[in-house]
Amino acid sequence: NLEAWYNDNLSTYEKVIDDTVWCNDKTNVTDTTFNPYGYSNVNGQGYAKNITYYGATQRLISTSGGAGGTGPSLKCNGELSKINSKVGLITADELAYAGYAYAQNNTTTYLQENATDTYWWSLSPNYFNGYSAYVWYVYGSVGGFDGNFVNGTGGVRPSISLKSTTNVTGEGTSSTPYIISM
């Protein structure tokens, strides 16, 4: 869907859009004492009926299950976590840097501009509960930040990176949006 959206909407801007490494941290949390949701059978193996938490979850949720954790990171853990593309999705860590916090609503971040009641997915896995895979997401207009199992049709908010030589005007707001000089 991202590639199709890019081709339909941004291909004319291709010369100013940079090839980007999108970091999808899929590292398993192997520390079995980290269990903010209180599951049994936590072992970090990521298959069968084993409960597995992923790196972003340990960074963004405290061991007691509240907002916190070890803190967001922009580090990409390993080559398998890197996706090269001109278009991608924002990560849970980047959402935390933008002002979101686990299980708290925030309507004041710049990402809430034009938000609807539809939730939208991030690139980051949250946890696997032995039956369903959960991914970090933002819940629309209330700005809720949590994980949800991947079973429905949430939205996506594509992200791109412009080349450093790209000339833009505007402030990036709805009243004075960025305009790319071609």
mmCIF file of C-alpha atoms in Angstrom:
data_model
loop_
_atom_site.group_PDB
_atom_site.id
_atom_site.type_symbol
_atom_site.label_atom_id
_atom_site.label_comp_id
_atom_site.label_asym_id
_atom_site.label_seq_id
_atom_site.Cartn_x
_atom_site.Cartn_y
_atom_site.Cartn_z
ATOM 1 C CA ASN A 1 0.000 0.000 0.000
ATOM 2 C CA LEU A 2 2.834 2.401 0.777
ATOM 3 C CA GLU A 3 4.537 1.839 -2.567
ATOM 4 C CA ALA A 4 1.246 2.249 -4.434
ATOM 5 C CA TRP A 5 0.517 5.488 -2.545
ATOM 6 C CA TYR A 6 4.020 6.750 -3.295
ATOM 7 C CA ASN A 7 3.708 5.921 -7.001
ATOM 8 C CA ASP A 8 0.262 7.558 -7.228
ATOM 9 C CA ASN A 9 1.121 10.704 -5.259
ATOM 10 C CA LEU A 10 4.833 11.417 -5.065
ATOM 11 C CA SER A 11 6.602 9.905 -8.049
ATOM 12 C CA THR A 12 6.824 13.352 -9.682
ATOM 13 C CA TYR A 13 8.941 14.465 -6.686
ATOM 14 C CA GLU A 14 11.321 11.507 -6.902
ATOM 15 C CA LYS A 15 14.378 13.637 -7.647
ATOM 16 C CA VAL A 16 14.113 15.401 -4.250
ATOM 17 C CA ILE A 17 13.124 12.355 -2.153
ATOM 18 C CA ASP A 18 16.060 10.559 -0.596
ATOM 19 C CA ASP A 19 16.529 6.812 -0.360
ATOM 20 C CA THR A 20 16.104 6.158 3.353
ATOM 21 C CA VAL A 21 16.950 3.381 5.751
ATOM 22 C CA TRP A 22 13.786 2.710 7.741
ATOM 23 C CA CYS A 23 14.632 0.993 11.002
ATOM 24 C CA ASN A 24 12.186 -1.694 12.081
ATOM 25 C CA ASP A 25 13.562 -2.923 15.402
ATOM 26 C CA LYS A 26 12.377 -6.515 15.606
ATOM 27 C CA THR A 27 14.717 -7.541 18.406
ATOM 28 C CA ASN A 28 13.169 -9.893 20.961
ATOM 29 C CA VAL A 29 13.339 -8.945 24.625
ATOM 30 C CA THR A 30 14.994 -11.996 26.156
ATOM 31 C CA ASP A 31 14.830 -10.691 29.740
ATOM 32 C CA THR A 32 11.966 -12.827 31.087
ATOM 33 C CA THR A 33 11.562 -10.501 34.090
ATOM 34 C CA PHE A 34 10.276 -7.788 31.718
ATOM 35 C CA ASN A 35 6.558 -8.557 31.667
ATOM 36 C CA PRO A 36 4.475 -5.355 31.850
ATOM 37 C CA TYR A 37 1.257 -7.099 30.775
ATOM 38 C CA GLY A 38 1.608 -9.942 33.302
ATOM 39 C CA TYR A 39 1.546 -12.877 30.898
ATOM 40 C CA SER A 40 2.792 -16.334 31.803
ATOM 41 C CA ASN A 41 5.230 -18.200 29.560
ATOM 42 C CA VAL A 42 7.333 -15.155 28.679
ATOM 43 C CA ASN A 43 10.519 -16.348 27.028
ATOM 44 C CA GLY A 44 11.223 -14.021 24.108
ATOM 45 C CA GLN A 45 11.445 -16.733 21.476
ATOM 46 C CA GLY A 46 8.819 -15.213 19.168
ATOM 47 C CA TYR A 47 7.077 -18.377 17.970
ATOM 48 C CA ALA A 48 4.421 -20.950 18.938
ATOM 49 C CA LYS A 49 2.647 -19.949 22.173
ATOM 50 C CA ASN A 50 5.626 -18.101 23.602
ATOM 51 C CA ILE A 51 5.016 -14.557 24.794
ATOM 52 C CA THR A 52 7.517 -12.195 23.203
ATOM 53 C CA TYR A 53 8.039 -8.489 23.788
ATOM 54 C CA TYR A 54 9.985 -6.436 21.246
ATOM 55 C CA GLY A 55 12.672 -3.790 21.706
ATOM 56 C CA ALA A 56 10.444 -0.712 21.349
ATOM 57 C CA THR A 57 8.101 -2.062 24.021
ATOM 58 C CA GLN A 58 10.889 -2.387 26.578
ATOM 59 C CA ARG A 59 12.020 1.143 25.741
ATOM 60 C CA LEU A 60 8.515 2.673 26.018
ATOM 61 C CA ILE A 61 6.728 0.713 28.792
ATOM 62 C CA SER A 62 7.942 0.383 32.375
ATOM 63 C CA THR A 63 8.184 -3.006 34.063
ATOM 64 C CA SER A 64 5.064 -2.082 36.069
ATOM 65 C CA GLY A 65 3.048 -1.513 32.889
ATOM 66 C CA GLY A 66 2.966 2.287 32.779
ATOM 67 C CA ALA A 67 4.621 4.767 30.455
ATOM 68 C CA GLY A 68 8.366 4.811 30.838
ATOM 69 C CA GLY A 69 10.844 2.075 30.105
ATOM 70 C CA THR A 70 14.481 2.591 29.204
ATOM 71 C CA GLY A 71 13.671 5.474 26.845
ATOM 72 C CA PRO A 72 13.249 5.816 23.078
ATOM 73 C CA SER A 73 16.152 5.209 20.724
ATOM 74 C CA LEU A 74 16.921 5.880 17.090
ATOM 75 C CA LYS A 75 19.461 3.059 16.974
ATOM 76 C CA CYS A 76 18.844 0.414 14.338
ATOM 77 C CA ASN A 77 19.540 -3.044 15.740
ATOM 78 C CA GLY A 78 21.065 -5.214 13.041
ATOM 79 C CA GLU A 79 20.915 -5.480 9.295
ATOM 80 C CA LEU A 80 17.652 -7.446 9.322
ATOM 81 C CA SER A 81 15.936 -4.437 10.896
ATOM 82 C CA LYS A 82 16.802 -2.125 8.006
ATOM 83 C CA ILE A 83 14.419 -1.509 5.128
ATOM 84 C CA ASN A 84 15.630 0.614 2.203
ATOM 85 C CA SER A 85 12.862 2.542 0.474
ATOM 86 C CA LYS A 86 11.820 6.031 -0.520
ATOM 87 C CA VAL A 87 8.677 5.702 1.611
ATOM 88 C CA GLY A 88 8.116 4.111 5.022
ATOM 89 C CA LEU A 89 6.302 4.376 8.331
ATOM 90 C CA ILE A 90 7.317 6.213 11.478
ATOM 91 C CA THR A 91 8.585 4.030 14.348
ATOM 92 C CA ALA A 92 7.221 3.867 17.891
ATOM 93 C CA ASP A 93 10.455 5.428 19.163
ATOM 94 C CA GLU A 94 10.036 8.371 16.778
ATOM 95 C CA LEU A 95 6.438 8.726 17.970
ATOM 96 C CA ALA A 96 7.724 8.921 21.556
ATOM 97 C CA TYR A 97 10.202 11.635 20.529
ATOM 98 C CA ALA A 98 7.265 13.495 18.935
ATOM 99 C CA GLY A 99 5.479 13.547 22.312
ATOM 100 C CA TYR A 100 3.427 10.367 22.562
ATOM 101 C CA ALA A 101 3.594 8.199 25.693
ATOM 102 C CA TYR A 102 2.247 4.697 26.206
ATOM 103 C CA ALA A 103 -1.443 4.539 27.264
ATOM 104 C CA GLN A 104 -1.759 8.320 27.348
ATOM 105 C CA ASN A 105 -3.664 10.561 24.972
ATOM 106 C CA ASN A 106 -1.862 13.503 23.401
ATOM 107 C CA THR A 107 -3.621 15.806 20.962
ATOM 108 C CA THR A 108 -0.881 18.449 20.901
ATOM 109 C CA THR A 109 1.815 16.809 18.734
ATOM 110 C CA TYR A 110 2.399 17.972 15.190
ATOM 111 C CA LEU A 111 1.308 14.515 14.022
ATOM 112 C CA GLN A 112 -2.231 15.185 15.259
ATOM 113 C CA GLU A 113 -2.792 17.766 12.507
ATOM 114 C CA ASN A 114 -5.771 16.554 10.424
ATOM 115 C CA ALA A 115 -6.162 13.442 12.598
ATOM 116 C CA THR A 116 -9.401 11.508 12.271
ATOM 117 C CA ASP A 117 -10.898 8.828 14.509
ATOM 118 C CA THR A 118 -9.105 6.134 12.507
ATOM 119 C CA TYR A 119 -6.073 4.566 14.134
ATOM 120 C CA TRP A 120 -2.831 4.365 12.185
ATOM 121 C CA TRP A 121 0.018 1.887 12.388
ATOM 122 C CA SER A 122 3.672 2.499 13.128
ATOM 123 C CA LEU A 123 6.502 0.358 11.787
ATOM 124 C CA SER A 124 7.335 -1.096 15.226
ATOM 125 C CA PRO A 125 6.178 -4.431 16.629
ATOM 126 C CA ASN A 126 4.855 -4.316 20.212
ATOM 127 C CA TYR A 127 4.524 -7.930 21.357
ATOM 128 C CA PHE A 128 3.340 -11.390 20.367
ATOM 129 C CA ASN A 129 0.983 -13.002 22.883
ATOM 130 C CA GLY A 130 1.194 -16.543 21.577
ATOM 131 C CA TYR A 131 -1.820 -16.089 19.289
ATOM 132 C CA SER A 132 -1.757 -12.575 17.837
ATOM 133 C CA ALA A 133 0.912 -10.107 16.736
ATOM 134 C CA TYR A 134 0.585 -6.596 18.182
ATOM 135 C CA VAL A 135 1.993 -3.444 16.577
ATOM 136 C CA TRP A 136 2.393 0.066 17.996
ATOM 137 C CA TYR A 137 -0.256 2.499 16.763
ATOM 138 C CA VAL A 138 -1.752 5.951 17.363
ATOM 139 C CA TYR A 139 -5.484 6.140 17.910
ATOM 140 C CA GLY A 140 -6.688 8.965 15.707
ATOM 141 C CA SER A 141 -8.023 12.223 17.033
ATOM 142 C CA VAL A 142 -7.428 11.446 20.735
ATOM 143 C CA GLY A 143 -3.736 10.676 20.136
ATOM 144 C CA GLY A 144 -3.757 7.449 22.131
ATOM 145 C CA PHE A 145 -0.486 5.491 21.876
ATOM 146 C CA ASP A 146 -0.562 1.753 22.445
ATOM 147 C CA GLY A 147 -0.277 -1.621 20.779
ATOM 148 C CA ASN A 148 -3.068 -3.352 18.931
ATOM 149 C CA PHE A 149 -3.287 -6.742 17.291
ATOM 150 C CA VAL A 150 -3.017 -6.762 13.548
ATOM 151 C CA ASN A 151 -6.460 -7.874 12.496
ATOM 152 C CA GLY A 152 -8.105 -4.886 10.941
ATOM 153 C CA THR A 153 -7.817 -2.063 8.527
ATOM 154 C CA GLY A 154 -6.044 0.702 10.372
ATOM 155 C CA GLY A 155 -4.555 3.558 8.449
ATOM 156 C CA VAL A 156 -0.994 4.415 7.597
ATOM 157 C CA ARG A 157 0.722 7.775 7.491
ATOM 158 C CA PRO A 158 3.526 7.513 4.951
ATOM 159 C CA SER A 159 6.833 9.176 5.721
ATOM 160 C CA ILE A 160 9.545 10.348 3.351
ATOM 161 C CA SER A 161 12.936 12.007 3.697
ATOM 162 C CA LEU A 162 13.868 14.895 1.466
ATOM 163 C CA LYS A 163 17.392 15.283 0.159
ATOM 164 C CA SER A 164 19.352 17.908 2.093
ATOM 165 C CA THR A 165 19.684 19.990 -1.088
ATOM 166 C CA THR A 166 15.904 20.356 -1.457
ATOM 167 C CA ASN A 167 14.586 23.898 -1.237
ATOM 168 C CA VAL A 168 11.353 24.330 0.721
ATOM 169 C CA THR A 169 9.285 27.278 1.841
ATOM 170 C CA GLY A 170 6.539 27.404 4.460
ATOM 171 C CA GLU A 171 6.360 26.355 8.095
ATOM 172 C CA GLY A 172 4.819 22.880 7.769
ATOM 173 C CA THR A 173 1.452 23.866 9.242
ATOM 174 C CA SER A 174 -1.973 23.655 7.634
ATOM 175 C CA SER A 175 -2.046 27.433 7.193
ATOM 176 C CA THR A 176 1.507 27.657 5.773
ATOM 177 C CA PRO A 177 2.399 24.181 4.495
ATOM 178 C CA TYR A 178 5.796 23.251 3.197
ATOM 179 C CA ILE A 179 6.144 23.835 -0.525
ATOM 180 C CA ILE A 180 8.914 22.039 -2.389
ATOM 181 C CA SER A 181 10.785 24.042 -4.998
ATOM 182 C CA MET A 182 11.507 21.859 -7.988
#
